[in-house]
XYZ file of C-alpha atoms in Angstrom:
286
model
C 17.331 21.730 26.546
C 18.924 19.496 23.943
C 16.616 18.253 21.165
C 17.003 14.705 22.493
C 14.410 13.209 20.176
C 16.371 14.373 17.139
C 19.586 13.096 18.648
C 18.085 9.672 19.310
C 16.505 9.368 15.875
C 19.596 7.988 14.078
C 20.006 5.418 16.861
C 16.376 4.407 16.477
C 16.845 3.926 12.744
C 19.862 1.701 13.226
C 18.125 -0.361 15.917
C 14.963 -0.960 13.907
C 16.894 -1.643 10.704
C 19.092 -4.201 12.448
C 16.043 -5.878 13.939
C 14.375 -6.054 10.538
C 17.447 -7.729 9.074
C 17.662 -10.460 11.683
C 13.906 -11.063 12.086
C 12.590 -14.094 10.154
C 10.602 -13.115 7.084
C 10.802 -16.216 4.944
C 12.290 -14.032 2.195
C 15.599 -15.839 2.537
C 13.996 -19.043 1.336
C 12.684 -17.781 -1.987
C 11.665 -14.871 -4.137
C 8.276 -14.721 -5.843
C 6.705 -17.684 -7.546
C 5.216 -21.085 -6.810
C 8.309 -22.260 -4.911
C 7.468 -19.899 -2.058
C 3.687 -19.995 -2.340
C 3.587 -16.436 -3.655
C 1.618 -16.399 -6.901
C 1.110 -20.127 -6.473
C -2.096 -20.808 -8.384
C -2.508 -24.177 -6.689
C -2.795 -22.555 -3.251
C -6.103 -23.093 -1.426
C -7.051 -20.820 1.489
C -7.176 -22.449 4.909
C -9.903 -22.212 7.515
C -7.613 -19.894 9.488
C -7.076 -17.613 6.482
C -10.071 -18.156 4.191
C -9.463 -15.218 1.858
C -6.588 -14.824 -0.615
C -4.559 -11.638 -0.393
C -3.927 -9.613 -3.544
C -0.957 -7.225 -3.378
C -1.139 -4.063 -5.502
C 2.157 -2.307 -6.199
C 2.728 1.439 -6.354
C 3.758 3.861 -9.091
C 7.029 2.833 -10.792
C 6.730 -0.506 -8.991
C 5.954 -4.013 -10.198
C 4.504 -7.257 -8.929
C 7.855 -8.537 -7.677
C 10.073 -5.714 -6.455
C 7.397 -3.976 -4.410
C 6.677 -7.138 -2.397
C 10.014 -8.904 -1.890
C 9.598 -8.518 1.856
C 5.882 -8.411 2.567
C 4.737 -11.267 0.311
C 6.964 -13.880 2.011
C 5.949 -12.372 5.371
C 2.338 -13.289 4.592
C 3.121 -16.654 2.990
C 5.119 -17.634 6.072
C 1.939 -17.029 8.094
C -0.232 -19.266 5.960
C -1.882 -16.901 3.478
C -2.460 -17.497 -0.228
C -0.766 -14.444 -1.737
C -0.914 -13.009 -5.245
C 0.454 -9.895 -6.913
C -0.236 -8.334 -10.286
C 1.356 -5.906 -12.712
C -0.819 -3.038 -13.896
C -0.606 0.352 -15.563
C 2.075 -0.640 -18.071
C 3.118 1.779 -20.798
C 4.318 0.560 -24.219
C 8.080 0.364 -24.375
C 8.548 0.896 -20.622
C 9.664 -2.339 -18.931
C 9.680 -3.028 -15.174
C 8.248 0.382 -14.162
C 4.477 0.082 -13.985
C 1.567 2.042 -12.554
C 1.973 4.794 -15.141
C -1.124 4.220 -17.267
C -4.579 5.754 -16.709
C -5.796 4.668 -13.295
C -9.305 3.762 -14.417
C -7.773 1.271 -16.863
C -5.477 -0.025 -14.114
C -8.563 -0.629 -11.975
C -10.008 -2.737 -14.796
C -6.811 -4.817 -14.787
C -7.238 -5.338 -11.050
C -10.849 -6.397 -11.654
C -9.706 -9.106 -14.074
C -6.938 -10.274 -11.746
C -9.178 -10.540 -8.667
C -11.665 -12.598 -10.682
C -8.835 -14.943 -11.638
C -7.708 -15.271 -8.014
C -11.232 -15.991 -6.771
C -11.803 -18.576 -9.504
C -8.496 -20.285 -8.720
C -8.899 -20.365 -4.935
C -12.659 -20.885 -4.765
C -12.943 -18.031 -2.265
C -15.974 -15.761 -2.258
C -13.966 -12.636 -1.497
C -10.365 -11.419 -1.455
C -8.442 -8.974 0.707
C -6.353 -6.272 -0.965
C -3.138 -4.687 0.317
C -1.684 -1.848 -1.720
C 1.254 0.503 -1.468
C 0.992 4.144 -2.585
C -1.078 4.240 -5.802
C -1.775 0.571 -5.103
C -3.667 1.549 -1.977
C -5.740 4.178 -3.762
C -6.392 2.676 -7.214
C -8.426 -0.245 -5.809
C -10.977 2.258 -4.540
C -11.848 2.951 -8.179
C -12.372 -0.793 -8.646
C -14.520 -0.985 -5.511
C -16.603 2.073 -6.343
C -17.123 1.872 -10.097
C -16.408 -1.709 -11.234
C -18.367 -3.767 -8.731
C -15.348 -4.710 -6.639
C -17.188 -4.022 -3.417
C -18.993 -7.351 -3.793
C -15.701 -9.259 -4.185
C -13.501 -7.617 -1.544
C -13.619 -7.953 2.225
C -10.883 -5.497 3.187
C -8.579 -2.915 1.606
C -5.362 -2.068 3.421
C -3.424 0.931 2.116
C 0.246 1.525 2.962
C 0.856 5.243 2.348
C -1.996 5.492 -0.196
C -2.611 8.764 -2.028
C -6.333 8.584 -1.394
C -6.930 12.262 -2.085
C -4.021 12.873 -4.412
C -0.738 14.497 -3.544
C 0.973 17.854 -3.781
C 4.362 16.047 -3.877
C 5.723 18.294 -1.134
C 4.273 21.298 -2.949
C 5.893 20.641 -6.322
C 2.607 20.058 -8.144
C 1.537 23.590 -7.248
C 4.348 24.878 -9.457
C 3.055 23.169 -12.621
C 0.894 26.124 -13.761
C 4.053 28.239 -13.929
C 5.543 25.963 -16.595
C 3.407 26.169 -19.749
C 2.690 22.780 -21.239
C 3.996 20.820 -18.258
C 0.601 19.529 -17.151
C -0.341 18.485 -20.677
C 2.980 16.684 -21.088
C 2.514 14.712 -17.873
C -1.075 13.842 -18.765
C -0.059 12.608 -22.204
C 3.168 10.799 -21.343
C 2.294 9.378 -17.917
C -1.443 9.680 -17.273
C -1.155 7.603 -14.123
C 0.959 10.357 -12.575
C -1.423 13.098 -13.659
C -4.345 11.222 -12.107
C -2.606 11.304 -8.733
C -2.216 15.065 -8.511
C -4.431 16.572 -5.836
C -7.434 18.209 -7.494
C -7.196 16.200 -10.724
C -10.377 15.213 -12.525
C -9.727 11.597 -11.558
C -9.360 12.432 -7.863
C -12.470 14.588 -7.866
C -14.532 11.780 -9.410
C -13.080 9.123 -7.119
C -13.856 11.015 -3.941
C -17.186 12.563 -4.885
C -20.011 11.242 -2.758
C -17.791 9.696 -0.106
C -14.549 7.786 0.321
C -15.908 4.286 0.925
C -18.403 1.720 -0.318
C -20.615 -0.393 1.964
C -19.410 -3.814 3.028
C -15.664 -3.203 2.702
C -13.343 -2.690 5.682
C -10.701 -0.019 5.123
C -7.363 0.430 6.875
C -4.908 3.215 6.068
C -1.378 3.034 7.477
C 0.564 6.283 7.076
C 3.842 7.788 8.240
C 4.339 11.404 9.194
C 7.672 11.313 7.316
C 6.054 10.666 3.928
C 7.659 12.971 1.388
C 5.720 11.704 -1.641
C 2.059 11.669 -0.588
C 1.653 15.066 1.018
C 0.195 16.316 3.250
C 0.316 12.872 4.828
C -3.071 13.258 6.530
C -4.757 13.396 3.123
C -4.098 9.654 2.974
C -6.744 9.052 5.633
C -10.301 8.094 4.722
C -13.667 9.106 6.134
C -16.585 6.735 6.455
C -17.846 3.631 8.230
C -15.543 0.639 8.691
C -12.449 2.848 8.389
C -9.352 2.618 10.584
C -6.715 5.304 10.053
C -3.334 4.523 11.598
C -0.266 6.719 11.991
C 2.864 4.586 12.411
C 4.381 6.957 14.916
C 1.376 6.457 17.216
C 2.290 2.766 17.299
C 6.058 3.235 17.535
C 7.495 6.749 18.014
C 10.900 5.460 16.887
C 9.630 4.474 13.439
C 10.825 7.000 10.848
C 9.932 5.125 7.695
C 9.177 7.329 4.719
C 7.033 6.656 1.672
C 9.037 3.849 0.081
C 10.256 1.968 3.140
C 6.787 1.705 4.701
C 5.992 -0.819 1.989
C 9.389 -2.395 1.368
C 10.904 -3.011 4.800
C 8.759 -1.731 7.670
C 7.722 -4.736 9.759
C 5.768 -2.500 12.128
C 3.556 -1.437 9.223
C 3.374 -5.067 8.090
C 2.278 -6.190 11.559
C -0.526 -3.639 11.567
C -1.543 -4.733 8.064
C -1.655 -8.310 9.338
C -3.985 -7.163 12.120
C -6.276 -5.645 9.500
C -6.343 -8.919 7.557
C -7.181 -10.971 10.654
C -8.769 -8.620 13.207
C -10.148 -11.531 15.262
C -6.559 -12.452 16.197
C -5.011 -8.989 16.175
C -2.106 -8.324 18.502
C -1.081 -4.866 19.652
C 1.497 -3.289 17.354
C 4.495 -1.696 19.089
C 8.150 -1.032 18.356
C 8.784 -4.641 19.403
C 6.633 -5.863 16.517
C 9.726 -5.573 14.339
C 10.784 -8.905 15.854
C 7.527 -10.736 15.049
């Protein structure tokens, strides 16, 4: 029997990509900034969407590039949307998320306070990609963020670290490599499965009371591996595999945050569960 699923996969990619290009996102109207309502500090949440949404970029990302698609997608639907830069290293422009993650969590703490003060909201919702879906858990667990956050949605978050497709297991065979990574890019070292940071973060449970957690993962993730380590355990947790929603979706680690409207639709459901609509392959047209 022919491996028909493999043969159809390229066709599925082309179909979904074409749909994503023609579907309205609002991105054509503007990039980030007050002109589009993204990072508009005069925005006031509506009764329909009473909580501002804070977007948290991933490693090597920034507050603009990581959200060129998803931020306008939310703004178009009436949300007050904000994004921050965190984890900057001296002399390294544009590529953020490289500093120690506990310090990045403190930056998020300051930013959320600013958003709440500006909007007058009691709590915010967080949506993060990759490290941006995991780092906020440090804020929630150790910096009092649990009292200020209603929901955390992670797109391919490395909640329990990553083996990077097994590459991190080779580090002990290269003397000095681990020390070099820890010194030069501590944010990367913190994300290695079994690191001191990961052990502290996950000790005593994955979640904090009062926060709703959603994890959206793809089986084709080549960065956060094994992909099931992204999932969380605990109350008020929903773990979602994209391919259970749409078998044709073959997004990998980067595209799940940048272009995948099926993942975005499911994230939207997590932000407004009272009006959630079933996510399918057709959600790419929403």
